[in-house]
PDB file of C-alpha atoms and ligand atoms in Angstrom:
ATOM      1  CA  UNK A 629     102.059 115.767  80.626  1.00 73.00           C
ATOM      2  CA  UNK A 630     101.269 111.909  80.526  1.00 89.00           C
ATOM      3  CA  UNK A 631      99.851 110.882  83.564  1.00 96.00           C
ATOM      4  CA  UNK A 632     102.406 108.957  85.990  1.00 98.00           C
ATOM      5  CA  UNK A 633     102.077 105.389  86.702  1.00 98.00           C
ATOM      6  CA  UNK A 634     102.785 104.441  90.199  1.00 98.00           C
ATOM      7  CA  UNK A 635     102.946 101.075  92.250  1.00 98.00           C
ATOM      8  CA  UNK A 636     102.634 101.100  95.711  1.00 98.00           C
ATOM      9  CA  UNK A 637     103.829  98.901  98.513  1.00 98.00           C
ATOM     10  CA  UNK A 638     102.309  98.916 101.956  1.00 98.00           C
ATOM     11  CA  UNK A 639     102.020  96.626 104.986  1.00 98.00           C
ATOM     12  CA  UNK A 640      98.916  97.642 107.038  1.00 97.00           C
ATOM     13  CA  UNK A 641      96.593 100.428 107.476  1.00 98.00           C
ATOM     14  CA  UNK A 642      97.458 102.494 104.424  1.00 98.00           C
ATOM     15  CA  UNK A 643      96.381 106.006 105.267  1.00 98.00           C
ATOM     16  CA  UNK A 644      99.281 107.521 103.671  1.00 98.00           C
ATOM     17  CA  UNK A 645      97.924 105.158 100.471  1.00 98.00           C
ATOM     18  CA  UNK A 646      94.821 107.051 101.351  1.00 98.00           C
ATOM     19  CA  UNK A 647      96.419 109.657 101.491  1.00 98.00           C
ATOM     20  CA  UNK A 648      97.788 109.446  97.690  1.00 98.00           C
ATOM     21  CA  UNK A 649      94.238 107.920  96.348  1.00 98.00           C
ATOM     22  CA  UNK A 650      93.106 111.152  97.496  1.00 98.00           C
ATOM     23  CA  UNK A 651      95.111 113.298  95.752  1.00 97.00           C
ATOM     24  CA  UNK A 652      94.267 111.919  92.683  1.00 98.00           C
ATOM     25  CA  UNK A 653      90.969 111.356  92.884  1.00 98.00           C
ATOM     26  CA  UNK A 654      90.414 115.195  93.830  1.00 97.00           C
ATOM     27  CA  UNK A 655      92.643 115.425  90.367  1.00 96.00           C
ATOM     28  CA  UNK A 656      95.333 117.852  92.483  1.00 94.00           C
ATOM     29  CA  UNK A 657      97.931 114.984  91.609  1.00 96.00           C
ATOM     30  CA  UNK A 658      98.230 114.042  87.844  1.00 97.00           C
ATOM     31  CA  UNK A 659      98.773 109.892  88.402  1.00 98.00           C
ATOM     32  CA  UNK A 660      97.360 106.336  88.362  1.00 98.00           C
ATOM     33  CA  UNK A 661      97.880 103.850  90.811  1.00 98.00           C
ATOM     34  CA  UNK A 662      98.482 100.999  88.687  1.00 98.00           C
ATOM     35  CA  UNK A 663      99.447  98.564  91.471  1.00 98.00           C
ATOM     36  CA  UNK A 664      98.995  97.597  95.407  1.00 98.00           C
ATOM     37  CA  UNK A 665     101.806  94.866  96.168  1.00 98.00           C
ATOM     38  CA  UNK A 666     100.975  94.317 100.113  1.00 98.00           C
ATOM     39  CA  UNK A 667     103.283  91.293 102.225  1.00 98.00           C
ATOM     40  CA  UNK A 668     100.065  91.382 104.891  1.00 98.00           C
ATOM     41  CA  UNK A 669      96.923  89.287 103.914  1.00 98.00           C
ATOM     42  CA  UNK A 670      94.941  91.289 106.600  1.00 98.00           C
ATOM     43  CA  UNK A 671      96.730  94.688 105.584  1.00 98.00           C
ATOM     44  CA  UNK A 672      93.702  97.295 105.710  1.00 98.00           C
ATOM     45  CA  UNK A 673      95.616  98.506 103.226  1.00 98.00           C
ATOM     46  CA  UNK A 674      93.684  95.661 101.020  1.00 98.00           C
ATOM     47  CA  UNK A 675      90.224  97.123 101.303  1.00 98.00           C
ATOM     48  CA  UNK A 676      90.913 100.229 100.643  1.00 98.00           C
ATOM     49  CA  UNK A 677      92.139  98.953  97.275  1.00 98.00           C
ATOM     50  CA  UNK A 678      89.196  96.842  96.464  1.00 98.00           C
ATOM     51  CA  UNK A 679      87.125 100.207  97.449  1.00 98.00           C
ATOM     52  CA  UNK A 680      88.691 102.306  95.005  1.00 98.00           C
ATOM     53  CA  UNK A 681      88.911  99.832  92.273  1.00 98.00           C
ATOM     54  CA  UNK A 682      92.845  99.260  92.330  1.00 98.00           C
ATOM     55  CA  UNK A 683      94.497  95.983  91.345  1.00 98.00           C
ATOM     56  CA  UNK A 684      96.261  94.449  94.261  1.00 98.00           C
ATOM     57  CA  UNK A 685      98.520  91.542  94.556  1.00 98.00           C
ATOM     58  CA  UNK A 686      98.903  89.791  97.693  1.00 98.00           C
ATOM     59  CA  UNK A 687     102.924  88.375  98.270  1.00 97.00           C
ATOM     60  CA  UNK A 688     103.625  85.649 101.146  1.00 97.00           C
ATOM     61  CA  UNK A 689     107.294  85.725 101.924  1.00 94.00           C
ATOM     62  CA  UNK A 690     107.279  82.564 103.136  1.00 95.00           C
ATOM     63  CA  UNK A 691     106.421  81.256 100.098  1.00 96.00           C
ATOM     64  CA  UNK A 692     110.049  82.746  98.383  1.00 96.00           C
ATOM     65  CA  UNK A 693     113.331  80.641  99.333  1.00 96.00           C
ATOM     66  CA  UNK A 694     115.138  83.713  99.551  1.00 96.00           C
ATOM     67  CA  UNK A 695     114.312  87.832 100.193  1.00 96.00           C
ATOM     68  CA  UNK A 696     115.924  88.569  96.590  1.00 97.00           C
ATOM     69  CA  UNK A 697     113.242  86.271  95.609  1.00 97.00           C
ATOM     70  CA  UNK A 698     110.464  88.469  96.781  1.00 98.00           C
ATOM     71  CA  UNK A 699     111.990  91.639  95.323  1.00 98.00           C
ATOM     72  CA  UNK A 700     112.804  90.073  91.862  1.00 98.00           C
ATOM     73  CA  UNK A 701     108.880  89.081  91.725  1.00 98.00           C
ATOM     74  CA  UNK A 702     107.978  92.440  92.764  1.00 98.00           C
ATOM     75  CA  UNK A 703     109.369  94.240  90.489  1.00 98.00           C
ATOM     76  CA  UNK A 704     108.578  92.361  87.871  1.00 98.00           C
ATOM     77  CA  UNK A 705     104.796  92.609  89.143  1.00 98.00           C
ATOM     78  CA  UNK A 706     105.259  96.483  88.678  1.00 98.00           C
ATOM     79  CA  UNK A 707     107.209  96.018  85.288  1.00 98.00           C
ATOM     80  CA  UNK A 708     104.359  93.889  84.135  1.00 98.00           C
ATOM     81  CA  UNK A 709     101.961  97.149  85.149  1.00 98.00           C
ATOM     82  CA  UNK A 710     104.544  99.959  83.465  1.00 98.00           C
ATOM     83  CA  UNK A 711     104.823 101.154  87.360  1.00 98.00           C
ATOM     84  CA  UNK A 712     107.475 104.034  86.969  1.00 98.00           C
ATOM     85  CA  UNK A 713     107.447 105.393  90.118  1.00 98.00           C
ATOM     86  CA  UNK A 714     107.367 102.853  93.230  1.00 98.00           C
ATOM     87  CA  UNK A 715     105.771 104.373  96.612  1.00 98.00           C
ATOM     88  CA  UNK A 716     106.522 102.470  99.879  1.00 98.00           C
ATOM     89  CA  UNK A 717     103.681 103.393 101.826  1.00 98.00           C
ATOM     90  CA  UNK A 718     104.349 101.999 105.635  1.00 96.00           C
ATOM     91  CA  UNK A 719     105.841  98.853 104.192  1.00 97.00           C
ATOM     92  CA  UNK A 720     107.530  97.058 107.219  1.00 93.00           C
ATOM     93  CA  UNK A 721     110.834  95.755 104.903  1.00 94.00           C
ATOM     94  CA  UNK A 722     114.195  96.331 103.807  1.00 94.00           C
ATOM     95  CA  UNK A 723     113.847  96.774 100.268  1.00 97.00           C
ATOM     96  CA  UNK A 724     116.294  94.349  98.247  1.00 96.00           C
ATOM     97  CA  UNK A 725     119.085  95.613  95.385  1.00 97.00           C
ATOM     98  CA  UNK A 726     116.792  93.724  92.942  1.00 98.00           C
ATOM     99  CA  UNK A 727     114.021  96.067  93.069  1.00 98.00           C
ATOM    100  CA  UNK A 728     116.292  98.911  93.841  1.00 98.00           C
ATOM    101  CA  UNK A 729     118.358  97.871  90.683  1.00 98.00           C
ATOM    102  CA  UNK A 730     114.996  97.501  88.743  1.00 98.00           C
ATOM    103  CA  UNK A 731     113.999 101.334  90.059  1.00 98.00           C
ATOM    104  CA  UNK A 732     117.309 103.911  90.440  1.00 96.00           C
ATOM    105  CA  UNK A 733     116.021 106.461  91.923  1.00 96.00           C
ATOM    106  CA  UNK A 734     112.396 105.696  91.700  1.00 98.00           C
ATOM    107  CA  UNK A 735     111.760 104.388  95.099  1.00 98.00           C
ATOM    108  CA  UNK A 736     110.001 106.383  97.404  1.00 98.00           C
ATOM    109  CA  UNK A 737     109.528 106.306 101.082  1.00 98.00           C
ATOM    110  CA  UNK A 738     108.110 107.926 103.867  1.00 98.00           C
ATOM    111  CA  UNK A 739     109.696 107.952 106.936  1.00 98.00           C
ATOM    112  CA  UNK A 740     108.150 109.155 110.535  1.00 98.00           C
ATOM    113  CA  UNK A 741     111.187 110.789 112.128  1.00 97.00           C
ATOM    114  CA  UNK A 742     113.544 113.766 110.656  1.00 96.00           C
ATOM    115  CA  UNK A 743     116.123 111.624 108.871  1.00 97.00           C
ATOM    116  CA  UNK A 744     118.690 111.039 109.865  1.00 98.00           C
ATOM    117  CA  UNK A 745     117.889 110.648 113.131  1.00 98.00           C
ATOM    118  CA  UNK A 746     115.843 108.099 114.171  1.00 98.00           C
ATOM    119  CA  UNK A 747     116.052 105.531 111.628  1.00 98.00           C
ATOM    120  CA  UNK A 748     113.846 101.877 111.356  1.00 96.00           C
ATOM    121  CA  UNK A 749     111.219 101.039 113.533  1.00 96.00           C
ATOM    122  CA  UNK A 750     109.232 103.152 115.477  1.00 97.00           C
ATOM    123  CA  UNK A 751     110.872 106.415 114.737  1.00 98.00           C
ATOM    124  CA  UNK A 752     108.120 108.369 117.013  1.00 98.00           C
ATOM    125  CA  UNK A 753     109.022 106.004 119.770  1.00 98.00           C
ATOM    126  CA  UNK A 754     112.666 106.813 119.204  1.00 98.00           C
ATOM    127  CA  UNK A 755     112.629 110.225 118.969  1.00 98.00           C
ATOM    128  CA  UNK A 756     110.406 110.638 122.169  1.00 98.00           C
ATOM    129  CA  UNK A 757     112.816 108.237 124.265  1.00 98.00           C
ATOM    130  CA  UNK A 758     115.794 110.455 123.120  1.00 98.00           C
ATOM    131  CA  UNK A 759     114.399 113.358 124.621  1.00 98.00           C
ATOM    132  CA  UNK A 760     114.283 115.249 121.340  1.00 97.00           C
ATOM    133  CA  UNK A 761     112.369 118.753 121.579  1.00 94.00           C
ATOM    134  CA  UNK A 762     111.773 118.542 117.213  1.00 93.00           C
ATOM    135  CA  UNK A 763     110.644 115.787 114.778  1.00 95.00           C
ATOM    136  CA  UNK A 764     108.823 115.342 111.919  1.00 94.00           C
ATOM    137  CA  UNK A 765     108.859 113.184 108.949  1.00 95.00           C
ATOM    138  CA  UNK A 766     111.137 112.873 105.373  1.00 96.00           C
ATOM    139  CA  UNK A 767     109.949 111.664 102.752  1.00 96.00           C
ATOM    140  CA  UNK A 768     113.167 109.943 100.382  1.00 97.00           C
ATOM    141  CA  UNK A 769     114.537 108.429  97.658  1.00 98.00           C
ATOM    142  CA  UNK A 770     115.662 104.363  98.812  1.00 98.00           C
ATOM    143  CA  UNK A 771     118.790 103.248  98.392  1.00 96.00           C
ATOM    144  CA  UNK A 772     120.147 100.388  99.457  1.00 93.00           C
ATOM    145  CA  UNK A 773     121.109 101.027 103.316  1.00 94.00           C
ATOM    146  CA  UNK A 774     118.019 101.793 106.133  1.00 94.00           C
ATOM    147  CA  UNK A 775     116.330 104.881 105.467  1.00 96.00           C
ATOM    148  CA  UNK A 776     119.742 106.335 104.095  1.00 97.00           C
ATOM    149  CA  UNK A 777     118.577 108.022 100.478  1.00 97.00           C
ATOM    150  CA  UNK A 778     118.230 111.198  98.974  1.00 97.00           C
ATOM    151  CA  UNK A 779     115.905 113.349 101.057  1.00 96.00           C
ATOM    152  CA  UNK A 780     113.065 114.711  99.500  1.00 94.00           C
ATOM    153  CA  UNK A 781     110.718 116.587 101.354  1.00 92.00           C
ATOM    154  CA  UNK A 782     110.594 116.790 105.038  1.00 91.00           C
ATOM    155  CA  UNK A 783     108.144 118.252 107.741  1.00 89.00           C
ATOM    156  CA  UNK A 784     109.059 119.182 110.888  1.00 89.00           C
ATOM    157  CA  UNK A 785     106.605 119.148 114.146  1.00 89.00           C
ATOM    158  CA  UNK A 786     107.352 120.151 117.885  1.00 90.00           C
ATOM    159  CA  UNK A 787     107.125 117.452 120.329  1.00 93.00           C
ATOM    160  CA  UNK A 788     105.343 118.425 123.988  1.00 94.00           C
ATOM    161  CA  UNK A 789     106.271 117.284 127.736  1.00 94.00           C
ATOM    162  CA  UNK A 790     103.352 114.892 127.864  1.00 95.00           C
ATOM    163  CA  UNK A 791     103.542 113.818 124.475  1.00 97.00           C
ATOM    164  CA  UNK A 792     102.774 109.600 123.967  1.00 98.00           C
ATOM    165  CA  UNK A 793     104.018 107.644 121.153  1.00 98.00           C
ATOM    166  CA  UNK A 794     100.213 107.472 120.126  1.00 98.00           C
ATOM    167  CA  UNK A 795     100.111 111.473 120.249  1.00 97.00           C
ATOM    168  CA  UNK A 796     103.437 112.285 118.576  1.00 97.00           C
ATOM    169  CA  UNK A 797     102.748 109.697 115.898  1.00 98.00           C
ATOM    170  CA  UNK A 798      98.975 111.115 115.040  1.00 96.00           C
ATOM    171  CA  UNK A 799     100.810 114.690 114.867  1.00 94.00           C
ATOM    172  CA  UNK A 800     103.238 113.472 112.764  1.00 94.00           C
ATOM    173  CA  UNK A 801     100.920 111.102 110.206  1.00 96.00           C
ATOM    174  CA  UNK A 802      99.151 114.410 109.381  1.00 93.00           C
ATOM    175  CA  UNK A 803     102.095 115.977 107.749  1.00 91.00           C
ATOM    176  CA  UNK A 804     103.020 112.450 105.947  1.00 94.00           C
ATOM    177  CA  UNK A 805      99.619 112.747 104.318  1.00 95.00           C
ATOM    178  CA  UNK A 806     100.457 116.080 103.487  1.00 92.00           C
ATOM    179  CA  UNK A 807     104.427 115.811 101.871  1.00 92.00           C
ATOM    180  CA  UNK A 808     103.611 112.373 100.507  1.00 96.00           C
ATOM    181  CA  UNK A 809     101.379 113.446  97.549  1.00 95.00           C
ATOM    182  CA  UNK A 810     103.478 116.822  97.606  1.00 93.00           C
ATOM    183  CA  UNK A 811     106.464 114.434  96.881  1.00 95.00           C
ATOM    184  CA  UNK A 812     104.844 112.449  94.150  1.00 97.00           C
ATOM    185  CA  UNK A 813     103.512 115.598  92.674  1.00 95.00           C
ATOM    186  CA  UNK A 814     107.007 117.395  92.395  1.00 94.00           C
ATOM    187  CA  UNK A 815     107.971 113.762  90.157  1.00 97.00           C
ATOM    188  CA  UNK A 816     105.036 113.750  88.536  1.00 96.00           C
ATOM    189  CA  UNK A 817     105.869 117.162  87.162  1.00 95.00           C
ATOM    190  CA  UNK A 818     109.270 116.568  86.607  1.00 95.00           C
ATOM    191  CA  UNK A 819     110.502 118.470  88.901  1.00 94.00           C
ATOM    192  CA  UNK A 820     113.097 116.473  90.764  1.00 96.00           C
ATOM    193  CA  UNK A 821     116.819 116.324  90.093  1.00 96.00           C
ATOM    194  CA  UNK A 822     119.280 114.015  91.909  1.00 97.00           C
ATOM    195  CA  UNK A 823     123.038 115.034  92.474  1.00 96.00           C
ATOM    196  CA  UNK A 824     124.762 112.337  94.152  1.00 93.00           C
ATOM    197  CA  UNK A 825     122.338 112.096  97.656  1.00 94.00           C
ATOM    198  CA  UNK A 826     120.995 116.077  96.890  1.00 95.00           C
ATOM    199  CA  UNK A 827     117.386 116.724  95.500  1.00 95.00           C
ATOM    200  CA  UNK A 828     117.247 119.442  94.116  1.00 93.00           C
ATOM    201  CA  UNK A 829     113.237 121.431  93.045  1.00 92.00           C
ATOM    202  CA  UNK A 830     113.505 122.444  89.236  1.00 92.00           C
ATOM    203  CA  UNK A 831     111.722 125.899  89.490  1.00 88.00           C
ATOM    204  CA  UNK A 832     112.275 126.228  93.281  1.00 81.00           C
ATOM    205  CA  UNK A 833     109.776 129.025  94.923  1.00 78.00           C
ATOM    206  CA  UNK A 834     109.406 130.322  98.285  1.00 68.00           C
ATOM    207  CA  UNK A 835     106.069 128.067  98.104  1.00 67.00           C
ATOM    208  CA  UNK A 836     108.523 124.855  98.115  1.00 71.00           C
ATOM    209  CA  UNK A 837     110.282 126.112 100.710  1.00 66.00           C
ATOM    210  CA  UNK A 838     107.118 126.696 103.013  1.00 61.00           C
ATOM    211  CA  UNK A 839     106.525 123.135 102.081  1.00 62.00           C
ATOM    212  CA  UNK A 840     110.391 121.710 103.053  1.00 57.00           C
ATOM    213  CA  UNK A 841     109.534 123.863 106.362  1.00 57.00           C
ATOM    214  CA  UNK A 842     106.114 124.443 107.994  1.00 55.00           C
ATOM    215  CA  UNK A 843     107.540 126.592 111.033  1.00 54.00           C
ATOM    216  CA  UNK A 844     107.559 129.354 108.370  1.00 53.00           C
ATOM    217  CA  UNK A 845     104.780 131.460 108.466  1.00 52.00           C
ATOM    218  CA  UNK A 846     103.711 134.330 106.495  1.00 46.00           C
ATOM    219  CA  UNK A 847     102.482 134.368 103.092  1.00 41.00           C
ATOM    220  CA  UNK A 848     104.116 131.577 101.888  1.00 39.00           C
ATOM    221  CA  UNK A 849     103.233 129.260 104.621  1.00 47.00           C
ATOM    222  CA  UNK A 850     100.708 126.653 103.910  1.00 48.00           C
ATOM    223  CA  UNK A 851     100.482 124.197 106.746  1.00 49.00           C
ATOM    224  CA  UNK A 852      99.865 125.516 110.368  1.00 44.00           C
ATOM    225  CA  UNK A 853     100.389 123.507 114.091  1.00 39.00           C
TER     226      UNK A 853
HETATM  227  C1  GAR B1609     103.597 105.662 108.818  1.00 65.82           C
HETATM  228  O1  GAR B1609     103.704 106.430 109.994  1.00 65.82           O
HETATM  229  C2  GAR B1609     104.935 105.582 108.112  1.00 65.82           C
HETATM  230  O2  GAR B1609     105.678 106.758 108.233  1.00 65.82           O
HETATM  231  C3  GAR B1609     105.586 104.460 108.867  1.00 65.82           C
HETATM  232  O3  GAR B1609     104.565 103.513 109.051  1.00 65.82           O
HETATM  233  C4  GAR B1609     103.324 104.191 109.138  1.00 65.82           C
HETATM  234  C5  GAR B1609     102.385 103.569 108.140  1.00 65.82           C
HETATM  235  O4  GAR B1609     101.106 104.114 108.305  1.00 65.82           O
HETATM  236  N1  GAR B1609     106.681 103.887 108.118  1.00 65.82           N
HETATM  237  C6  GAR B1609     107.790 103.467 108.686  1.00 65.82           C
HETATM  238  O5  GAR B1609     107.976 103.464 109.892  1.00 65.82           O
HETATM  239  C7  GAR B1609     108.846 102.951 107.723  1.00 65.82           C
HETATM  240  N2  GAR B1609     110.086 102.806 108.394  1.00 65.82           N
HETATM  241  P1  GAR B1609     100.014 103.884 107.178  1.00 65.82           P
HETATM  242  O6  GAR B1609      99.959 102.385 106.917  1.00 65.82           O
HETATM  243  O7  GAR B1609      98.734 104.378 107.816  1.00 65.82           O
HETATM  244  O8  GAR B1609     100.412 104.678 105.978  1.00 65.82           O
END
C-alpha cells in the first residue's frame, strides 16, 4: 500500500504531532508528513518540525482580509504538497467550508472531551465544572459545525474527586497520543467507511473494539488506567 500523505495543522505545543511523528518514525504507521501549516509563529509545534526535518509553513491571519481567505490558501498549501489526509493537531480554529470543501471527509481532529459533550474550548475544564464522573477524548471526521463530525475513535478515562484541569487534561493527552495515530492508521489502511455521520472499521475485531473502549479488559485490552 502507497504510503499516505498527510498535512497537519497545529497551534502550539504539538505533542499529539509528536505523537504522529512517532508513529512513523518507529514505522508502526505507514505515512509521510508532507506538511506543518501552524497560525502561531511561537507554536512549539515549529521546532519540532525543523527537528524532524518536516516542511512547515507559517500563516498570519491577520495578514488575510477574510477567514475563507486563510482556508482557501491552506488548502491549496496542502494541494500543492498532494496532502490527502489533513490532521488538526490542537489547532485553536474553526475550520472554513473552503478547506472542508477541498477535503470531504479527510479532516481529522482530535478532541479532549467525549463528543458530544463538551464541545470547543477547554473541554477538560468543561467536563470537570459539569460534575461529570467519565471523559475522555474522540477523535473525528470535521464537518462544518464545532466538533460535530463523524466520530472516529474515542477513549474514555475516569475523572477523580480532586482531579484539576491540569490533572484531567495530562490523563486525557495520553490516550490522544494513543487513538490519534490509531486513527490515521485505520485510513491509512483503508479501513474507514463513512455512512452519513457513522464510521464504520472494514474488518472490525474485538482488538478495535478494545481500542473504541479501554475499560475493557481481558485479552483484547490494550491500554490500562
Ligand atoms: C489537545 O489536548 C487537543 O485535544 C486540544 O488541544 C490540545 C493540543 O495539545 N484540542 C482542542 O481542544 C481542539 N478543540 P498539543 O498541541 O500538545 O497536541
Amino acid at each position: 500500500m502507497s504510503t499516505l500523505k498527510i498535512g497537519v495543522l497545529a497551534s502550539g505545543r504539538g505533542s499529539n504531532f509528536q505523537s504522529i511523528i512517532d508513529e512513523i518514525e518507529f514505522k508502526r504507521l505507514n505515512a509521510e508528513i508532507a506538511l506543518l501549516i501552524t497560525d502561531n509563529p511561537s507554536a512549539f509545534a515549529i521546532e519540532r518540525a525543523k527537528k524532524h526535518g518536516i516542511h512547515y509553513l507559517i500563516i498570519r491571519p491577520k495578514e488575510f482580509h477574510s477567514k475563507d481567505e486563510i482556508f482557501i490558501k491552506i488548502a491549496e498549501e496542502l494541494k500543492e504538497r498532494h496532502v490527502e489526509l489533513v490532521v488538526l493537531a490542537g489547532f485553536m480554529r474553526i475550520v472554513r467550508k473552503p478547506l472542508i470543501d477541498a477535503f470531504p471527509n479527510r479532516i481529522m481532529n482530535i478532541h479532549p472531551a467525549l463528543l458530544p459533550a463538551f464541545p470547543g474550548l477547554r473541554g477538560q475544564r468543561q467536563a470537570l465544572e459539569y460534575g461529570a464522573k467519565i471523559s475522555g477524548c474522540t477523535v473525528h471526521f470535521v464537518d462544518e459545525g464545532m466538533d460535530t463530525g463523524p466520530i472516529i475513535i474515542q477513549a474514555a478515562v475516569p475523572i477523580f474527586q480532586d482531579d484539576t484541569e491540569e490533572t484531567l487534561s495530562e490523563r486525557i493527552l495520553k490516550y490522544e497520543h494513543k487513538i490519534y495515530p490509531e486513527a490515521i492508521r485505520l485510513f491509512s489502511d483503508g479501513r474507514i467507511e463513512v455512512e452519513g455521520r457513522k464510521v464504520r472499521i472494514k474488518e472490525y475485531t474485538p482488538f478495535d473494539a478494545s481500542i473504541v473502549n479501554p475499560f475493557i479488559k481481558g485479552k483484547f485490552s490494550i491500554f490500562s488506567i
